[in-house]
GROMACS .gro file of N, CA and C in nm:
model
  462
    1MET      N    1  -2.842   7.133  -9.883
    1MET     CA    2  -2.721   7.065  -9.846
    1MET      C    3  -2.606   7.122  -9.927
    2LYS      N    4  -2.490   7.135  -9.866
    2LYS     CA    5  -2.372   7.190  -9.932
    2LYS      C    6  -2.319   7.095 -10.039
    3ASP      N    7  -2.255   7.153 -10.141
    3ASP     CA    8  -2.196   7.070 -10.247
    3ASP      C    9  -2.079   6.987 -10.197
    4ASN      N   10  -2.009   7.035 -10.094
    4ASN     CA   11  -1.893   6.962 -10.043
    4ASN      C   12  -1.926   6.880  -9.919
    5PHE      N   13  -2.052   6.844  -9.901
    5PHE     CA   14  -2.096   6.765  -9.787
    5PHE      C   15  -2.027   6.630  -9.789
    6LYS      N   16  -1.969   6.591  -9.677
    6LYS     CA   17  -1.895   6.466  -9.669
    6LYS      C   18  -1.965   6.368  -9.577
    7SER      N   19  -1.942   6.240  -9.604
    7SER     CA   20  -1.995   6.135  -9.517
    7SER      C   21  -1.899   6.017  -9.514
    8GLY      N   22  -1.910   5.934  -9.414
    8GLY     CA   23  -1.824   5.818  -9.403
    8GLY      C   24  -1.876   5.719  -9.300
    9PHE      N   25  -1.813   5.603  -9.297
    9PHE     CA   26  -1.852   5.494  -9.208
    9PHE      C   27  -1.741   5.474  -9.105
   10ALA      N   28  -1.782   5.460  -8.977
   10ALA     CA   29  -1.686   5.438  -8.869
   10ALA      C   30  -1.731   5.316  -8.787
   11ALA      N   31  -1.644   5.216  -8.777
   11ALA     CA   32  -1.673   5.097  -8.697
   11ALA      C   33  -1.616   5.116  -8.557
   12ILE      N   34  -1.694   5.078  -8.459
   12ILE     CA   35  -1.648   5.077  -8.319
   12ILE      C   36  -1.627   4.930  -8.283
   13ILE      N   37  -1.499   4.895  -8.260
   13ILE     CA   38  -1.467   4.755  -8.230
   13ILE      C   39  -1.396   4.745  -8.095
   14GLY      N   40  -1.385   4.624  -8.046
   14GLY     CA   41  -1.312   4.599  -7.921
   14GLY      C   42  -1.358   4.471  -7.856
   15ARG      N   43  -1.301   4.442  -7.745
   15ARG     CA   44  -1.338   4.323  -7.667
   15ARG      C   45  -1.477   4.342  -7.609
   16PRO      N   46  -1.541   4.235  -7.563
   16PRO     CA   47  -1.670   4.249  -7.499
   16PRO      C   48  -1.663   4.339  -7.374
   17ASN      N   49  -1.764   4.419  -7.356
   17ASN     CA   50  -1.781   4.502  -7.235
   17ASN      C   51  -1.678   4.613  -7.215
   18VAL      N   52  -1.622   4.665  -7.324
   18VAL     CA   53  -1.530   4.778  -7.308
   18VAL      C   54  -1.604   4.911  -7.321
   19GLY      N   55  -1.732   4.907  -7.362
   19GLY     CA   56  -1.810   5.031  -7.369
   19GLY      C   57  -1.841   5.077  -7.510
   20LYS      N   58  -1.839   4.987  -7.607
   20LYS     CA   59  -1.865   5.025  -7.747
   20LYS      C   60  -2.004   5.086  -7.766
   21SER      N   61  -2.105   5.019  -7.715
   21SER     CA   62  -2.243   5.070  -7.731
   21SER      C   63  -2.262   5.198  -7.653
   22THR      N   64  -2.204   5.208  -7.535
   22THR     CA   65  -2.214   5.330  -7.455
   22THR      C   66  -2.150   5.448  -7.529
   23LEU      N   67  -2.033   5.424  -7.589
   23LEU     CA   68  -1.966   5.530  -7.665
   23LEU      C   69  -2.051   5.573  -7.783
   24MET      N   70  -2.106   5.479  -7.857
   24MET     CA   71  -2.189   5.515  -7.972
   24MET      C   72  -2.310   5.595  -7.926
   25ASN      N   73  -2.378   5.552  -7.822
   25ASN     CA   74  -2.493   5.627  -7.771
   25ASN      C   75  -2.452   5.769  -7.733
   26HIS      N   76  -2.336   5.783  -7.672
   26HIS     CA   77  -2.288   5.916  -7.632
   26HIS      C   78  -2.258   6.004  -7.755
   27LEU      N   79  -2.192   5.946  -7.855
   27LEU     CA   80  -2.158   6.021  -7.975
   27LEU      C   81  -2.283   6.069  -8.050
   28ILE      N   82  -2.384   5.986  -8.051
   28ILE     CA   83  -2.509   6.018  -8.121
   28ILE      C   84  -2.596   6.111  -8.037
   29GLY      N   85  -2.585   6.100  -7.905
   29GLY     CA   86  -2.666   6.183  -7.817
   29GLY      C   87  -2.802   6.122  -7.786
   30GLN      N   88  -2.818   5.994  -7.819
   30GLN     CA   89  -2.941   5.922  -7.791
   30GLN      C   90  -2.909   5.778  -7.755
   31LYS      N   91  -3.000   5.715  -7.682
   31LYS     CA   92  -2.979   5.573  -7.653
   31LYS      C   93  -3.034   5.491  -7.770
   32ILE      N   94  -2.944   5.446  -7.856
   32ILE     CA   95  -2.978   5.367  -7.973
   32ILE      C   96  -2.950   5.219  -7.944
   33ALA      N   97  -2.831   5.193  -7.891
   33ALA     CA   98  -2.789   5.055  -7.863
   33ALA      C   99  -2.811   5.023  -7.716
   34ILE      N  100  -2.851   4.899  -7.690
   34ILE     CA  101  -2.868   4.854  -7.554
   34ILE      C  102  -2.733   4.846  -7.484
   35THR      N  103  -2.729   4.883  -7.358
   35THR     CA  104  -2.607   4.873  -7.280
   35THR      C  105  -2.637   4.788  -7.157
   36SER      N  106  -2.534   4.713  -7.115
   36SER     CA  107  -2.552   4.623  -7.002
   36SER      C  108  -2.415   4.588  -6.944
   37LYS      N  109  -2.412   4.551  -6.819
   37LYS     CA  110  -2.287   4.502  -6.759
   37LYS      C  111  -2.256   4.362  -6.806
   38LYS      N  112  -2.355   4.296  -6.864
   38LYS     CA  113  -2.339   4.159  -6.913
   38LYS      C  114  -2.265   4.161  -7.047
   39PRO      N  115  -2.156   4.084  -7.060
   39PRO     CA  116  -2.083   4.080  -7.187
   39PRO      C  117  -2.169   4.023  -7.301
   40GLN      N  118  -2.135   4.062  -7.421
   40GLN     CA  119  -2.195   4.012  -7.545
   40GLN      C  120  -2.344   4.042  -7.555
   41THR      N  121  -2.382   4.163  -7.510
   41THR     CA  122  -2.520   4.207  -7.524
   41THR      C  123  -2.549   4.241  -7.671
   42THR      N  124  -2.452   4.304  -7.739
   42THR     CA  125  -2.469   4.335  -7.881
   42THR      C  126  -2.437   4.210  -7.961
   43ARG      N  127  -2.535   4.158  -8.031
   43ARG     CA  128  -2.517   4.033  -8.106
   43ARG      C  129  -2.511   4.054  -8.256
   44ASN      N  130  -2.560   4.168  -8.302
   44ASN     CA  131  -2.555   4.203  -8.443
   44ASN      C  132  -2.497   4.344  -8.453
   45ARG      N  133  -2.455   4.378  -8.571
   45ARG     CA  134  -2.404   4.512  -8.596
   45ARG      C  135  -2.519   4.612  -8.589
   46ILE      N  136  -2.501   4.720  -8.515
   46ILE     CA  137  -2.602   4.823  -8.503
   46ILE      C  138  -2.549   4.948  -8.573
   47GLN      N  139  -2.631   5.006  -8.660
   47GLN     CA  140  -2.591   5.124  -8.735
   47GLN      C  141  -2.673   5.245  -8.690
   48THR      N  142  -2.607   5.357  -8.679
   48THR     CA  143  -2.675   5.481  -8.649
   48THR      C  144  -2.602   5.594  -8.719
   49VAL      N  145  -2.670   5.704  -8.740
   49VAL     CA  146  -2.615   5.813  -8.819
   49VAL      C  147  -2.606   5.941  -8.736
   50TYR      N  148  -2.489   6.001  -8.740
   50TYR     CA  149  -2.468   6.132  -8.678
   50TYR      C  150  -2.457   6.234  -8.792
   51THR      N  151  -2.536   6.339  -8.787
   51THR     CA  152  -2.534   6.441  -8.893
   51THR      C  153  -2.506   6.577  -8.834
   52ASP      N  154  -2.407   6.644  -8.893
   52ASP     CA  155  -2.376   6.783  -8.864
   52ASP      C  156  -2.379   6.853  -8.999
   53MET      N  157  -2.475   6.936  -9.024
   53MET     CA  158  -2.495   6.997  -9.155
   53MET      C  159  -2.374   7.079  -9.201
   54GLU      N  160  -2.292   7.125  -9.107
   54GLU     CA  161  -2.175   7.202  -9.143
   54GLU      C  162  -2.053   7.113  -9.174
   55ARG      N  163  -2.039   7.004  -9.099
   55ARG     CA  164  -1.918   6.921  -9.114
   55ARG      C  165  -1.939   6.790  -9.187
   56GLY      N  166  -2.060   6.735  -9.186
   56GLY     CA  167  -2.081   6.609  -9.258
   56GLY      C  168  -2.161   6.508  -9.178
   57GLN      N  169  -2.151   6.385  -9.221
   57GLN     CA  170  -2.233   6.279  -9.166
   57GLN      C  171  -2.144   6.155  -9.140
   58ILE      N  172  -2.165   6.091  -9.026
   58ILE     CA  173  -2.091   5.970  -8.994
   58ILE      C  174  -2.191   5.860  -8.963
   59VAL      N  175  -2.175   5.746  -9.028
   59VAL     CA  176  -2.255   5.628  -8.995
   59VAL      C  177  -2.169   5.544  -8.902
   60PHE      N  178  -2.211   5.534  -8.777
   60PHE     CA  179  -2.139   5.455  -8.678
   60PHE      C  180  -2.193   5.312  -8.680
   61LEU      N  181  -2.100   5.216  -8.678
   61LEU     CA  182  -2.135   5.074  -8.675
   61LEU      C  183  -2.085   5.017  -8.543
   62ASP      N  184  -2.177   4.988  -8.452
   62ASP     CA  185  -2.144   4.927  -8.324
   62ASP      C  186  -2.141   4.776  -8.346
   63THR      N  187  -2.029   4.713  -8.314
   63THR     CA  188  -2.011   4.571  -8.345
   63THR      C  189  -2.014   4.487  -8.216
   64PRO      N  190  -2.043   4.359  -8.232
   64PRO     CA  191  -2.028   4.267  -8.116
   64PRO      C  192  -1.882   4.265  -8.072
   65GLY      N  193  -1.860   4.231  -7.947
   65GLY     CA  194  -1.723   4.221  -7.896
   65GLY      C  195  -1.645   4.109  -7.964
   66ILE      N  196  -1.518   4.136  -7.992
   66ILE     CA  197  -1.433   4.034  -8.052
   66ILE      C  198  -1.372   3.955  -7.937
   67HIS      N  199  -1.397   3.823  -7.940
   67HIS     CA  200  -1.353   3.735  -7.832
   67HIS      C  201  -1.330   3.595  -7.887
   68LYS      N  202  -1.275   3.508  -7.804
   68LYS     CA  203  -1.258   3.369  -7.844
   68LYS      C  204  -1.393   3.301  -7.831
   69ALA      N  205  -1.450   3.263  -7.946
   69ALA     CA  206  -1.585   3.207  -7.947
   69ALA      C  207  -1.586   3.066  -7.889
   70LYS      N  208  -1.691   3.038  -7.812
   70LYS     CA  209  -1.706   2.905  -7.752
   70LYS      C  210  -1.823   2.829  -7.808
   71ASN      N  211  -1.899   2.894  -7.898
   71ASN     CA  212  -2.014   2.828  -7.958
   71ASN      C  213  -2.046   2.894  -8.094
   72LYS      N  214  -2.146   2.843  -8.162
   72LYS     CA  215  -2.181   2.895  -8.295
   72LYS      C  216  -2.225   3.041  -8.290
   73LEU      N  217  -2.302   3.079  -8.188
   73LEU     CA  218  -2.344   3.218  -8.175
   73LEU      C  219  -2.222   3.309  -8.158
   74GLY      N  220  -2.129   3.268  -8.074
   74GLY     CA  221  -2.006   3.344  -8.055
   74GLY      C  222  -1.927   3.357  -8.184
   75GLU      N  223  -1.916   3.249  -8.260
   75GLU     CA  224  -1.846   3.252  -8.388
   75GLU      C  225  -1.913   3.353  -8.484
   76TYR      N  226  -2.046   3.348  -8.486
   76TYR     CA  227  -2.119   3.441  -8.573
   76TYR      C  228  -2.093   3.586  -8.533
   77MET      N  229  -2.098   3.614  -8.403
   77MET     CA  230  -2.080   3.751  -8.355
   77MET      C  231  -1.940   3.802  -8.387
   78VAL      N  232  -1.839   3.720  -8.370
   78VAL     CA  233  -1.703   3.760  -8.402
   78VAL      C  234  -1.686   3.783  -8.552
   79SER      N  235  -1.748   3.696  -8.634
   79SER     CA  236  -1.736   3.713  -8.779
   79SER      C  237  -1.803   3.842  -8.824
   80VAL      N  238  -1.915   3.880  -8.762
   80VAL     CA  239  -1.981   4.008  -8.795
   80VAL      C  240  -1.886   4.123  -8.766
   81ALA      N  241  -1.822   4.121  -8.649
   81ALA     CA  242  -1.730   4.229  -8.612
   81ALA      C  243  -1.611   4.235  -8.705
   82GLU      N  244  -1.550   4.121  -8.733
   82GLU     CA  245  -1.430   4.120  -8.816
   82GLU      C  246  -1.459   4.154  -8.962
   83ARG      N  247  -1.574   4.113  -9.013
   83ARG     CA  248  -1.613   4.146  -9.149
   83ARG      C  249  -1.632   4.297  -9.166
   84THR      N  250  -1.678   4.363  -9.061
   84THR     CA  251  -1.702   4.508  -9.063
   84THR      C  252  -1.573   4.586  -9.086
   85LEU      N  253  -1.459   4.530  -9.045
   85LEU     CA  254  -1.331   4.601  -9.058
   85LEU      C  255  -1.299   4.641  -9.201
   86LYS      N  256  -1.346   4.563  -9.297
   86LYS     CA  257  -1.314   4.589  -9.437
   86LYS      C  258  -1.422   4.674  -9.506
   87GLU      N  259  -1.525   4.713  -9.433
   87GLU     CA  260  -1.639   4.783  -9.494
   87GLU      C  261  -1.650   4.929  -9.453
   88VAL      N  262  -1.551   4.981  -9.382
   88VAL     CA  263  -1.564   5.117  -9.327
   88VAL      C  264  -1.447   5.206  -9.367
   89ASP      N  265  -1.462   5.336  -9.339
   89ASP     CA  266  -1.358   5.434  -9.369
   89ASP      C  267  -1.261   5.454  -9.253
   90VAL      N  268  -1.306   5.430  -9.132
   90VAL     CA  269  -1.221   5.444  -9.015
   90VAL      C  270  -1.268   5.342  -8.909
   91ILE      N  271  -1.171   5.296  -8.831
   91ILE     CA  272  -1.200   5.200  -8.724
   91ILE      C  273  -1.163   5.265  -8.591
   92LEU      N  274  -1.257   5.265  -8.499
   92LEU     CA  275  -1.231   5.312  -8.362
   92LEU      C  276  -1.214   5.187  -8.276
   93TRP      N  277  -1.088   5.161  -8.234
   93TRP     CA  278  -1.062   5.044  -8.149
   93TRP      C  279  -1.070   5.089  -8.006
   94LEU      N  280  -1.174   5.047  -7.937
   94LEU     CA  281  -1.199   5.086  -7.801
   94LEU      C  282  -1.134   4.986  -7.706
   95VAL      N  283  -1.051   5.037  -7.614
   95VAL     CA  284  -0.981   4.954  -7.517
   95VAL      C  285  -0.997   5.015  -7.379
   96GLU      N  286  -0.973   4.935  -7.277
   96GLU     CA  287  -0.971   4.984  -7.140
   96GLU      C  288  -0.828   5.020  -7.104
   97PRO      N  289  -0.810   5.109  -7.007
   97PRO     CA  290  -0.674   5.149  -6.971
   97PRO      C  291  -0.600   5.039  -6.896
   98THR      N  292  -0.511   4.971  -6.967
   98THR     CA  293  -0.433   4.865  -6.905
   98THR      C  294  -0.300   4.850  -6.980
   99THR      N  295  -0.199   4.805  -6.907
   99THR     CA  296  -0.072   4.777  -6.973
   99THR      C  297  -0.063   4.629  -7.008
  100PHE      N  298  -0.164   4.551  -6.969
  100PHE     CA  299  -0.166   4.409  -7.000
  100PHE      C  300  -0.232   4.389  -7.136
  101ILE      N  301  -0.155   4.337  -7.228
  101ILE     CA  302  -0.207   4.308  -7.362
  101ILE      C  303  -0.226   4.156  -7.370
  102GLY      N  304  -0.352   4.114  -7.365
  102GLY     CA  305  -0.384   3.972  -7.366
  102GLY      C  306  -0.400   3.918  -7.506
  103ALA      N  307  -0.435   3.792  -7.514
  103ALA     CA  308  -0.455   3.726  -7.643
  103ALA      C  309  -0.565   3.793  -7.725
  104GLY      N  310  -0.669   3.843  -7.660
  104GLY     CA  311  -0.778   3.908  -7.730
  104GLY      C  312  -0.732   4.035  -7.800
  105GLU      N  313  -0.656   4.119  -7.730
  105GLU     CA  314  -0.605   4.242  -7.788
  105GLU      C  315  -0.506   4.210  -7.901
  106LYS      N  316  -0.421   4.109  -7.881
  106LYS     CA  317  -0.326   4.070  -7.985
  106LYS      C  318  -0.399   4.021  -8.111
  107HIS      N  319  -0.508   3.946  -8.091
  107HIS     CA  320  -0.587   3.899  -8.205
  107HIS      C  321  -0.647   4.017  -8.283
  108ILE      N  322  -0.702   4.113  -8.210
  108ILE     CA  323  -0.759   4.231  -8.276
  108ILE      C  324  -0.649   4.308  -8.350
  109ALA      N  325  -0.534   4.324  -8.289
  109ALA     CA  326  -0.423   4.396  -8.354
  109ALA      C  327  -0.382   4.325  -8.484
  110GLU      N  328  -0.377   4.193  -8.483
  110GLU     CA  329  -0.344   4.120  -8.605
  110GLU      C  330  -0.449   4.141  -8.713
  111GLN      N  331  -0.576   4.144  -8.675
  111GLN     CA  332  -0.682   4.170  -8.771
  111GLN      C  333  -0.666   4.310  -8.832
  112LEU      N  334  -0.631   4.407  -8.747
  112LEU     CA  335  -0.617   4.546  -8.792
  112LEU      C  336  -0.496   4.564  -8.884
  113LYS      N  337  -0.393   4.484  -8.865
  113LYS     CA  338  -0.276   4.493  -8.952
  113LYS      C  339  -0.308   4.449  -9.095
  114ASN      N  340  -0.416   4.374  -9.112
  114ASN     CA  341  -0.453   4.320  -9.242
  114ASN      C  342  -0.556   4.405  -9.316
  115VAL      N  343  -0.587   4.525  -9.267
  115VAL     CA  344  -0.682   4.611  -9.336
  115VAL      C  345  -0.614   4.742  -9.373
  116ASP      N  346  -0.659   4.799  -9.483
  116ASP     CA  347  -0.605   4.928  -9.528
  116ASP      C  348  -0.698   5.042  -9.486
  117THR      N  349  -0.731   5.044  -9.360
  117THR     CA  350  -0.827   5.141  -9.305
  117THR      C  351  -0.759   5.215  -9.191
  118SER      N  352  -0.789   5.343  -9.178
  118SER     CA  353  -0.737   5.421  -9.065
  118SER      C  354  -0.788   5.365  -8.935
  119VAL      N  355  -0.699   5.355  -8.838
  119VAL     CA  356  -0.737   5.303  -8.706
  119VAL      C  357  -0.707   5.408  -8.600
  120VAL      N  358  -0.808   5.437  -8.520
  120VAL     CA  359  -0.795   5.530  -8.408
  120VAL      C  360  -0.806   5.448  -8.280
  121LEU      N  361  -0.708   5.458  -8.194
  121LEU     CA  362  -0.714   5.392  -8.063
  121LEU      C  363  -0.793   5.484  -7.970
  122VAL      N  364  -0.896   5.429  -7.907
  122VAL     CA  365  -0.976   5.505  -7.811
  122VAL      C  366  -0.963   5.436  -7.676
  123ILE      N  367  -0.898   5.502  -7.582
  123ILE     CA  368  -0.884   5.446  -7.448
  123ILE      C  369  -1.003   5.496  -7.368
  124ASN      N  370  -1.087   5.401  -7.328
  124ASN     CA  371  -1.212   5.430  -7.259
  124ASN      C  372  -1.193   5.417  -7.108
  125LYS      N  373  -1.288   5.469  -7.035
  125LYS     CA  374  -1.292   5.456  -6.889
  125LYS      C  375  -1.168   5.515  -6.821
  126ILE      N  376  -1.118   5.627  -6.876
  126ILE     CA  377  -0.998   5.686  -6.820
  126ILE      C  378  -1.021   5.749  -6.683
  127ASP      N  379  -1.148   5.765  -6.648
  127ASP     CA  380  -1.178   5.817  -6.515
  127ASP      C  381  -1.147   5.718  -6.405
  128THR      N  382  -1.110   5.594  -6.443
  128THR     CA  383  -1.077   5.491  -6.345
  128THR      C  384  -0.928   5.487  -6.310
  129VAL      N  385  -0.847   5.570  -6.378
  129VAL     CA  386  -0.703   5.571  -6.356
  129VAL      C  387  -0.652   5.715  -6.345
  130SER      N  388  -0.530   5.729  -6.298
  130SER     CA  389  -0.472   5.864  -6.287
  130SER      C  390  -0.428   5.912  -6.425
  131LYS      N  391  -0.423   6.043  -6.440
  131LYS     CA  392  -0.383   6.102  -6.569
  131LYS      C  393  -0.240   6.061  -6.607
  132ALA      N  394  -0.154   6.046  -6.508
  132ALA     CA  395  -0.016   6.009  -6.534
  132ALA      C  396  -0.006   5.869  -6.597
  133GLU      N  397  -0.099   5.780  -6.560
  133GLU     CA  398  -0.095   5.643  -6.611
  133GLU      C  399  -0.138   5.633  -6.758
  134ILE      N  400  -0.213   5.728  -6.807
  134ILE     CA  401  -0.267   5.722  -6.943
  134ILE      C  402  -0.155   5.716  -7.046
  135LEU      N  403  -0.048   5.791  -7.026
  135LEU     CA  404   0.065   5.788  -7.120
  135LEU      C  405   0.129   5.650  -7.126
  136THR      N  406   0.133   5.581  -7.014
  136THR     CA  407   0.187   5.446  -7.009
  136THR      C  408   0.101   5.352  -7.093
  137PHE      N  409  -0.032   5.364  -7.082
  137PHE     CA  410  -0.122   5.280  -7.160
  137PHE      C  411  -0.108   5.307  -7.308
  138ILE      N  412  -0.097   5.435  -7.343
  138ILE     CA  413  -0.080   5.472  -7.483
  138ILE      C  414   0.047   5.410  -7.538
  139SER      N  415   0.156   5.419  -7.463
  139SER     CA  416   0.284   5.363  -7.505
  139SER      C  417   0.273   5.212  -7.526
  140THR      N  418   0.206   5.143  -7.436
  140THR     CA  419   0.188   4.999  -7.446
  140THR      C  420   0.116   4.961  -7.576
  141TYR      N  421   0.010   5.033  -7.608
  141TYR     CA  422  -0.066   5.002  -7.728
  141TYR      C  423   0.007   5.046  -7.855
  142LYS      N  424   0.086   5.154  -7.847
  142LYS     CA  425   0.162   5.197  -7.965
  142LYS      C  426   0.267   5.094  -8.005
  143ASP      N  427   0.313   5.014  -7.910
  143ASP     CA  428   0.408   4.908  -7.940
  143ASP      C  429   0.340   4.794  -8.016
  144LEU      N  430   0.209   4.786  -8.005
  144LEU     CA  431   0.130   4.680  -8.069
  144LEU      C  432   0.092   4.712  -8.213
  145LEU      N  433   0.063   4.840  -8.240
  145LEU     CA  434   0.012   4.880  -8.372
  145LEU      C  435   0.040   5.028  -8.394
  146ASP      N  436   0.057   5.065  -8.520
  146ASP     CA  437   0.078   5.205  -8.556
  146ASP      C  438  -0.058   5.268  -8.582
  147PHE      N  439  -0.103   5.358  -8.495
  147PHE     CA  440  -0.235   5.417  -8.504
  147PHE      C  441  -0.232   5.548  -8.582
  148ASP      N  442  -0.341   5.580  -8.647
  148ASP     CA  443  -0.354   5.706  -8.717
  148ASP      C  444  -0.383   5.819  -8.619
  149ASP      N  445  -0.445   5.785  -8.506
  149ASP     CA  446  -0.473   5.883  -8.403
  149ASP      C  447  -0.504   5.808  -8.272
  150ILE      N  448  -0.500   5.880  -8.163
  150ILE     CA  449  -0.530   5.823  -8.032
  150ILE      C  450  -0.620   5.921  -7.958
  151ALA      N  451  -0.724   5.868  -7.896
  151ALA     CA  452  -0.818   5.951  -7.822
  151ALA      C  453  -0.849   5.885  -7.688
  152VAL      N  454  -0.903   5.962  -7.598
  152VAL     CA  455  -0.947   5.910  -7.468
  152VAL      C  456  -1.094   5.940  -7.448
  153SER      N  457  -1.159   5.858  -7.366
  153SER     CA  458  -1.302   5.871  -7.341
  153SER      C  459  -1.332   5.836  -7.197
  154TYR      N  460  -1.435   5.894  -7.142
  154TYR     CA  461  -1.475   5.866  -7.004
  154TYR      C  462  -1.579   5.758  -6.999
   0.00000   0.00000   0.00000
């Protein structure tokens, strides 16, 4: 192993069913986390490691969706996701392409304003919209929070 080998922790957060587990599985190249059309399939934080011997290692933390909890299980799942924000080196906030910023997105943005962690906005499912619309979505989210970077995903 190289002397300058680097590693870090990256949390994947977002509302239920935006594709957090699917993105993590894709980044790792294996099916680690269960995926489903049913919201709130991920109930605990799932960790997996991506290693590139030349560039370093990333521990990805797939979190439950952040939502307005209606029961004790929901409260637990949201607390797991929100607690993770303070335990990582970078946060990947996964969103769907929309100009509508609801209460859920505003709640997540407020949580992110209270952490001293780099935040990357990842707009997922861009294959469902035209390329011209993507800039509009980016602009909408940039008005909500100052991101360290912005990425798109299919």
